[in-house]
Coordinates of C-alpha atoms and ligand atoms in Angstrom, one line a residue:
X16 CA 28.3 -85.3 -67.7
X17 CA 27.8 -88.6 -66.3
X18 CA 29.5 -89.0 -63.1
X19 CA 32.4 -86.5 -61.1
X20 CA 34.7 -86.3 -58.4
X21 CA 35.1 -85.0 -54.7
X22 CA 37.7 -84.6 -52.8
X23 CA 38.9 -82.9 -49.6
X24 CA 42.7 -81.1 -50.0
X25 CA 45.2 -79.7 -47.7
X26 CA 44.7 -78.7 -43.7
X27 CA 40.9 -80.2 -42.5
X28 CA 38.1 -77.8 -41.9
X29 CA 35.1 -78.9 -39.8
X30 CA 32.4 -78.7 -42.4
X31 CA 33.9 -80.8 -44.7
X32 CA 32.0 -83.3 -44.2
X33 CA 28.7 -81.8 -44.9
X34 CA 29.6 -80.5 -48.1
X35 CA 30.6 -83.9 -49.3
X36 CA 27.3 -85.1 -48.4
X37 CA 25.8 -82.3 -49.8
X38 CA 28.0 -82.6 -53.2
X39 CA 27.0 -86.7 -53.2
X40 CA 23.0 -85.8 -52.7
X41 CA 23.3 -83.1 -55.3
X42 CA 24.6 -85.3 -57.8
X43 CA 22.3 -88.3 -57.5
X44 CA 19.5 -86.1 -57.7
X45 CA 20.5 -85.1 -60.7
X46 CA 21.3 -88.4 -61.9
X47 CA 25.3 -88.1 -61.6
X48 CA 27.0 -90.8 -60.3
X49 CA 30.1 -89.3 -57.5
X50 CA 33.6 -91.0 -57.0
X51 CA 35.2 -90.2 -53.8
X52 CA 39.0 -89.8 -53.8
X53 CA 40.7 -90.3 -50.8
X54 CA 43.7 -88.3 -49.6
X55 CA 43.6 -85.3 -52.0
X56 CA 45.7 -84.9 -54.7
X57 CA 48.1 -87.6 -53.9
X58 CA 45.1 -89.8 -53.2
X59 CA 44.4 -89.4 -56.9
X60 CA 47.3 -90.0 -58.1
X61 CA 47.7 -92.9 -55.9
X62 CA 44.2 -94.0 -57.4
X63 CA 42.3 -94.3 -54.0
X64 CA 38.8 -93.6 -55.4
X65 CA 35.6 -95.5 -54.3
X66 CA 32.0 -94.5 -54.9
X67 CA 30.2 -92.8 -53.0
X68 CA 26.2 -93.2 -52.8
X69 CA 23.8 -91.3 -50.9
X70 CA 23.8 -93.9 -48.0
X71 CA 27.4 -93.6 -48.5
X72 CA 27.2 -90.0 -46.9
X73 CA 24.2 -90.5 -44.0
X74 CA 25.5 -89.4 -40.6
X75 CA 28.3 -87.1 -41.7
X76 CA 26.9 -83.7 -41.3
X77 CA 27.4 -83.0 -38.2
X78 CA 30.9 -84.8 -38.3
X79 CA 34.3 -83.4 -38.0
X80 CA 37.2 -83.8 -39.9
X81 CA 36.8 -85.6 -43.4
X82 CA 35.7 -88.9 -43.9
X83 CA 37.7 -88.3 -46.9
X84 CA 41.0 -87.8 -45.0
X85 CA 42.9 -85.0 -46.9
X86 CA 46.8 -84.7 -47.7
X87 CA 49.5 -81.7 -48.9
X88 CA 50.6 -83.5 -51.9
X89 CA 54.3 -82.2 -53.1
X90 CA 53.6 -84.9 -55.9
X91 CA 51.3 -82.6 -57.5
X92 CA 53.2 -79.7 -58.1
X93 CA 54.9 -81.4 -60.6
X94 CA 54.2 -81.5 -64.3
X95 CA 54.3 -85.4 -64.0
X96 CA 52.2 -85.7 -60.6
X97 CA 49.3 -83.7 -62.5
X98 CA 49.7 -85.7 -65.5
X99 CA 49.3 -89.0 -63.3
X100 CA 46.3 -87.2 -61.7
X101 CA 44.4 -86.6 -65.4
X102 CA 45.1 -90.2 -66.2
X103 CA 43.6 -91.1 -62.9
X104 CA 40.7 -89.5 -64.0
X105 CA 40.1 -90.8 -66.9
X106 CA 40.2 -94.2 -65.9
X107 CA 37.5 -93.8 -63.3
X108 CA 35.1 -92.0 -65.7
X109 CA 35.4 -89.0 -63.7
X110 CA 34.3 -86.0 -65.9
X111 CA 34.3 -83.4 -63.7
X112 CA 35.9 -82.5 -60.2
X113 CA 35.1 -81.0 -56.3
X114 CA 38.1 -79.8 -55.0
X115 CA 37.1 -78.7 -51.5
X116 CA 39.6 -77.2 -49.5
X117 CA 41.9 -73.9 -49.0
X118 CA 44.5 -71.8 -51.2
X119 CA 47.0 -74.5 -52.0
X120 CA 43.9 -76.3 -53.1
X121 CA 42.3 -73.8 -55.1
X122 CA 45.6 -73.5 -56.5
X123 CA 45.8 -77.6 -58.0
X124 CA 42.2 -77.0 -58.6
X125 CA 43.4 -74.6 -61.2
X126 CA 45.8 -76.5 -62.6
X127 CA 43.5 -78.9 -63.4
X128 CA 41.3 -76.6 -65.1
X129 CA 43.9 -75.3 -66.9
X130 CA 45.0 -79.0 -68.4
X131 CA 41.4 -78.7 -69.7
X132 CA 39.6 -80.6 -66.7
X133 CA 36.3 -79.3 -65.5
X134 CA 36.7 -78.2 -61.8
X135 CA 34.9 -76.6 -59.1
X136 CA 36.6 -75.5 -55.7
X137 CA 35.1 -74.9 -52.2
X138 CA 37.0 -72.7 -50.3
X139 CA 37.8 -74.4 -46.7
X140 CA 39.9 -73.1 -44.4
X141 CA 39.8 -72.2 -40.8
X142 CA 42.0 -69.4 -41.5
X143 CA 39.7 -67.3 -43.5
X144 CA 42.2 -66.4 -45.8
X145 CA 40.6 -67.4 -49.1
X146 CA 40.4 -64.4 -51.5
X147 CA 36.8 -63.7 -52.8
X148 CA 34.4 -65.0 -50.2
X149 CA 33.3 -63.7 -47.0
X150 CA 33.4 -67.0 -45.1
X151 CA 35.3 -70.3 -46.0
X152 CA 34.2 -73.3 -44.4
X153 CA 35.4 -74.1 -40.9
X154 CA 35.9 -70.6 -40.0
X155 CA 32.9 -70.1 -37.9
X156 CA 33.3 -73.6 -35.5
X157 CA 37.3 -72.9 -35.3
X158 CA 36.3 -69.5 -33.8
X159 CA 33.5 -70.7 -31.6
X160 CA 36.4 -73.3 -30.8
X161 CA 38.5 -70.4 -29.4
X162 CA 36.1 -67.9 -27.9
X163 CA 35.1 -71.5 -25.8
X164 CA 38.6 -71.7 -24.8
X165 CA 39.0 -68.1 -24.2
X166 CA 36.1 -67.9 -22.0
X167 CA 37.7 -70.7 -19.7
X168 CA 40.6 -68.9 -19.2
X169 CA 39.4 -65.7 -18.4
X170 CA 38.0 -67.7 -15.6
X171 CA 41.1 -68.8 -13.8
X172 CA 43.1 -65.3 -15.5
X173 CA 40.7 -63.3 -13.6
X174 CA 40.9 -65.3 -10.2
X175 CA 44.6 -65.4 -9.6
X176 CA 44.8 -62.4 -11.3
X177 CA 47.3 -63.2 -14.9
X178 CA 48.3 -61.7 -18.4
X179 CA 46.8 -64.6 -20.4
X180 CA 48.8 -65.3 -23.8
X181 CA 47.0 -67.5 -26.1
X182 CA 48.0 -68.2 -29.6
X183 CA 45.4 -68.9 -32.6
X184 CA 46.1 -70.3 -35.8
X185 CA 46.8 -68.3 -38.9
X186 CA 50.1 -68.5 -40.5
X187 CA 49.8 -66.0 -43.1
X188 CA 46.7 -64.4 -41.9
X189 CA 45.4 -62.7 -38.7
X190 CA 41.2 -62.8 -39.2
X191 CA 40.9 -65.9 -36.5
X192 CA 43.2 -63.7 -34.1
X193 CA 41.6 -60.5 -34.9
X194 CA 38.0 -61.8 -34.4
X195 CA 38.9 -63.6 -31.0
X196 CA 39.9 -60.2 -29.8
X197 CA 37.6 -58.6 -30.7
X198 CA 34.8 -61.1 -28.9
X199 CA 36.7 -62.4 -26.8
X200 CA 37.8 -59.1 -24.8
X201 CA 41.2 -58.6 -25.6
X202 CA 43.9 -56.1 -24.5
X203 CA 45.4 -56.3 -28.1
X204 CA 46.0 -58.5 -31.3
X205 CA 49.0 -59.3 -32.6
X206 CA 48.4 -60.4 -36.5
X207 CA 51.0 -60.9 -39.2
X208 CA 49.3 -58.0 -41.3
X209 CA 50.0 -55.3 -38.8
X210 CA 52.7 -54.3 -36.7
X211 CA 52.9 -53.7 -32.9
X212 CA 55.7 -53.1 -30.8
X213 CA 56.1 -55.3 -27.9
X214 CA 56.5 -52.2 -25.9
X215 CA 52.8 -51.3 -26.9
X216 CA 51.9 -54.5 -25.5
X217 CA 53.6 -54.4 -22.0
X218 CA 51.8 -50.7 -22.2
X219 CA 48.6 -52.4 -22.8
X220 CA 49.0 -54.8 -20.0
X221 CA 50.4 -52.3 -17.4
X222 CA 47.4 -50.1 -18.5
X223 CA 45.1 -52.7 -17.8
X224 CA 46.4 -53.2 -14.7
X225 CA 46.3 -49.9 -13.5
X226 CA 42.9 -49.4 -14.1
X227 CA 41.8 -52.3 -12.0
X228 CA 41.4 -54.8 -14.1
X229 CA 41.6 -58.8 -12.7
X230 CA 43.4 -60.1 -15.5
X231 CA 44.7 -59.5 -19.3
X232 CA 44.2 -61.0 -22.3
X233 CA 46.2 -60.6 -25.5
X234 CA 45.7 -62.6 -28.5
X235 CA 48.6 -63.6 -30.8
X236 CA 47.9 -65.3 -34.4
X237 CA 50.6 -67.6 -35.2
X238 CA 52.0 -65.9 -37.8
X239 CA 52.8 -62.9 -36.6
X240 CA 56.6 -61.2 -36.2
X241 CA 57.0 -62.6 -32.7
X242 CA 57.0 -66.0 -31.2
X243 CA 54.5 -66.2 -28.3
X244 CA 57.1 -67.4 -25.8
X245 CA 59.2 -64.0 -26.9
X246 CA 56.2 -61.9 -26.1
X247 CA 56.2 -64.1 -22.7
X248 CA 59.6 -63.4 -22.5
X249 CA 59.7 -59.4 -23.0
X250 CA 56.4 -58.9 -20.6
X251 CA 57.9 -61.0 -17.6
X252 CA 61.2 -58.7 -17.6
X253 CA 58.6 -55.6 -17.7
X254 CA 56.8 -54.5 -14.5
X255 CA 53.5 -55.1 -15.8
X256 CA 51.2 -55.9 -12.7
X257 CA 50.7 -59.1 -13.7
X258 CA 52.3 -63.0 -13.7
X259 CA 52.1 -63.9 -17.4
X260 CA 51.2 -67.8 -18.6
X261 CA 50.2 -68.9 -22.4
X262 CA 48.2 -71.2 -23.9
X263 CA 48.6 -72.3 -27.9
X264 CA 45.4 -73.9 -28.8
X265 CA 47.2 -75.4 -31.8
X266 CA 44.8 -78.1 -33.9
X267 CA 42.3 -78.0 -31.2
X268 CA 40.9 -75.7 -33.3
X269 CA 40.6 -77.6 -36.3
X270 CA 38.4 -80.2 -34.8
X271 CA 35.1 -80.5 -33.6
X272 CA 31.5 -80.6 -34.8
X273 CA 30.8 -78.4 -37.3
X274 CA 28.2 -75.1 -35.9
X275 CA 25.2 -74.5 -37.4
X276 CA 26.7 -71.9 -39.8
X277 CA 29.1 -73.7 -41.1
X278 CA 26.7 -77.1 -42.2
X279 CA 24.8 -74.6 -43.7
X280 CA 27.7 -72.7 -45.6
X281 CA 29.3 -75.9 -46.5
X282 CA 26.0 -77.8 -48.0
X283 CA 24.9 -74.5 -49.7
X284 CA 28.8 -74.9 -51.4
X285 CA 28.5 -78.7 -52.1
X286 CA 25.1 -77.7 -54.0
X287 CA 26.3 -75.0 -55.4
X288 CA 29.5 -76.7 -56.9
X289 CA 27.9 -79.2 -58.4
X290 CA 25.0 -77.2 -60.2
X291 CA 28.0 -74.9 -61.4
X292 CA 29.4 -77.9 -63.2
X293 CA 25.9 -79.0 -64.3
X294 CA 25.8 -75.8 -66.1
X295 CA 29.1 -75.5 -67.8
X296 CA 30.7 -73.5 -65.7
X297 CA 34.6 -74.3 -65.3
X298 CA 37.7 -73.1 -63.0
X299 CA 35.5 -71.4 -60.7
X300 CA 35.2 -71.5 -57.1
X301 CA 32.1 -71.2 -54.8
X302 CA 31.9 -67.8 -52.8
X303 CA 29.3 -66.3 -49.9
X304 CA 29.1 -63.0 -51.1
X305 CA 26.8 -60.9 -48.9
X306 CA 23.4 -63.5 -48.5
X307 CA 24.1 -65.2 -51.8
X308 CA 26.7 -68.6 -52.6
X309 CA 27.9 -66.9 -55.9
X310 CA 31.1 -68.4 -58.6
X311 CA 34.2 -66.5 -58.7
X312 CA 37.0 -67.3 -61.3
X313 CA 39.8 -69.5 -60.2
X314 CA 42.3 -67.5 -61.2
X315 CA 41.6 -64.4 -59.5
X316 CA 41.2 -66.3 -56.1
X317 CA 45.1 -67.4 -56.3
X318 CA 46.3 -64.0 -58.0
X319 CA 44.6 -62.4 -55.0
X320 CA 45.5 -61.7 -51.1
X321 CA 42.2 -61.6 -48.5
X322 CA 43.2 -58.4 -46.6
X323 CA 42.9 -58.0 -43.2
X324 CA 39.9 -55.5 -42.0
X325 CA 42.5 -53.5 -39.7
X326 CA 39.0 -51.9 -38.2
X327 CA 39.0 -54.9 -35.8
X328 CA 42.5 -54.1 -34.9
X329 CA 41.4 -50.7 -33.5
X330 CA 37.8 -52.0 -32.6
X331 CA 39.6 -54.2 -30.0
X332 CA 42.0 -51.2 -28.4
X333 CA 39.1 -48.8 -28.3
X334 CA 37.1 -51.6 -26.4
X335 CA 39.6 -52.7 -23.8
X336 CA 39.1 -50.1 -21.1
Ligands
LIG415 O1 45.8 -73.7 -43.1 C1 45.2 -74.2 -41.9 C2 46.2 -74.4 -40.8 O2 45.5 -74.9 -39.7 C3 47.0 -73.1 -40.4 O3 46.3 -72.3 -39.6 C4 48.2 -73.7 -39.8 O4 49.3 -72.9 -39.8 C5 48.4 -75.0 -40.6 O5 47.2 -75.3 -41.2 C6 49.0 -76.1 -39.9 O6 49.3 -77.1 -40.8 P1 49.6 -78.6 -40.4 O7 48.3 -79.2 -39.8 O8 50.0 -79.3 -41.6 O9 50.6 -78.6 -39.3

């Protein structure tokens, strides 16, 4: 293998950046020369590819975003977008591919590898929803992104004395939710993976309330059953002590400077990927499994669901007294 491909896929991740670099380093120290594709999949199969050198990559670790930019591609879905894509490929000498990025793009990553290209995916995501790893990249600075916001509120909750609503991310999953509840000193969660009533929440406000507490905070993932401005709705026609406002934090939380866990996570990942495709390995994507950055098939990451850990459901009722 004499030179591969990187590219960043579907929503940003702060972290990105690093493991470019860390992809681009890799590979010149091993003699590899790296093509950067620009805009995904649809960047491919629009041909945007440039080189990348180490120089190329100086500055970037502690950048947000993706000096890559990123894209959903509908294009390559299609039988005749991934074709385009291979031919793309080709032409550029690429021999082997990064796809950094979350489950839609571990999900082209394998469709690549099951055309017969070499590919390695990195799971980022800020939604933690990636099957097979503990941590996807992004995960820890969108979380330190909310606990900030979190903390600011409280501040002006618990002087006027409100029911703070504030929305995460997460459409199909509730870990950023769950966690900012959990840290964040929450009455209650509400997550796509579990149900509550909204009569449980009123409860757990007017409970609050009773027992003396300056404010209330619930914290509602943006997938789950109910719309934030329902909930809104339901506990300003409930006598529950308090005047209710929300906040949705929206993509705030997919910007920023990446933390300290996550340059790490993401250039352990960029290594990782590219000594997996130094060695032969194929359709696999890059996991933190306990202390170790391991390889996980492809195919079971997209056949498989991350679960929520309900503990921190019940952690975060047991705590708010
Ligand atoms: O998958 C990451 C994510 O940020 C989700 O949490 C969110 O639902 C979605 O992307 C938003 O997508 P877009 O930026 O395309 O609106």
């Amino acid at each position: 293998m004499r030179c591969i491909g990187v590219m960043t896929s579907g929503g940003d991740a702060p972290g990105m950046n690093a493991c470019i670099r860390a992809v681009v380093r890799t590979a010149a120290y091993h003699g590899l020369r790296v093509m950067g594709i620009r805009r995904g999949f649809q960047g491919l199969i629009e041909g945007e590819i440039v080189e990348l050198r180490p120089r190329d990559v100086g500055g970037i670790i502690q950048r947000g975003g993706t000096i890559l930019q990123t894209a959903r591609s509908k294009e390559f879905m299609t039988e005749e977008g991934q074709r385009k894509a291979l031919r793309r490929l080709n032409q550029h000498g690429i021999e082997g591919l990064v796809v950094i990025g979350g489950d839609g793009s571990m999900r082209g990553a394998l469709a690549l590898h099951q055309r017969g290209f070499p590919v390695v995916g990195v799971p980022a995501s800020i939604d933690n929803d990636i099957w097979g790893t503990n941590m996807s990249i992004g995960v820890d600075t969108a979380l330190n992104t909310i606990i900030d916001a979190i903390d600011r509120l409280r501040d002006t909750a618990s002087s006027i004395g409100r029911a703070f609503l504030v929305e995460t991310m997460g459409r199909d999953c509730g870990y950023l939710a769950l966690i900012a509840g959990v840290i964040g000193g929450a009455e209650m969660v509400l997550i796509p993976e579990r149900e509550t009533r909204l009569e449980e929440v009123a409860r757990a406000v007017m409970d609050a309330y009773e027992r003396g507490k300056t404010h209330a905070l619930i914290v509602i993932a943006e997938g789950s059953p109910y719309r934030t401005t329902e909930v809104a709705k339901f506990l300003e026609s409930h006598p529950i002590g308090f005047d209710v406002r929300i906040t949705i934090l929206g993509h705030i939380q997919r910007g920023g400077s990446p933390t300290a866990f996550d340059r790490l996570l993401a250039t352990r990942m960029g290594v990782k990927a590219v000594e997996a495709l130094l060695g032969g390995e194929r359709g696999v994507m890059t996991a933190l499994q306990g202390r170790d950055i391991v390889t996980i098939p492809l195919e079971e990451v997209v056949q498989r669901r991350r679960e929520a850990n309900l503990a921190y459901y019940d952690m975060v009722l047991m705590l708010a007294r």
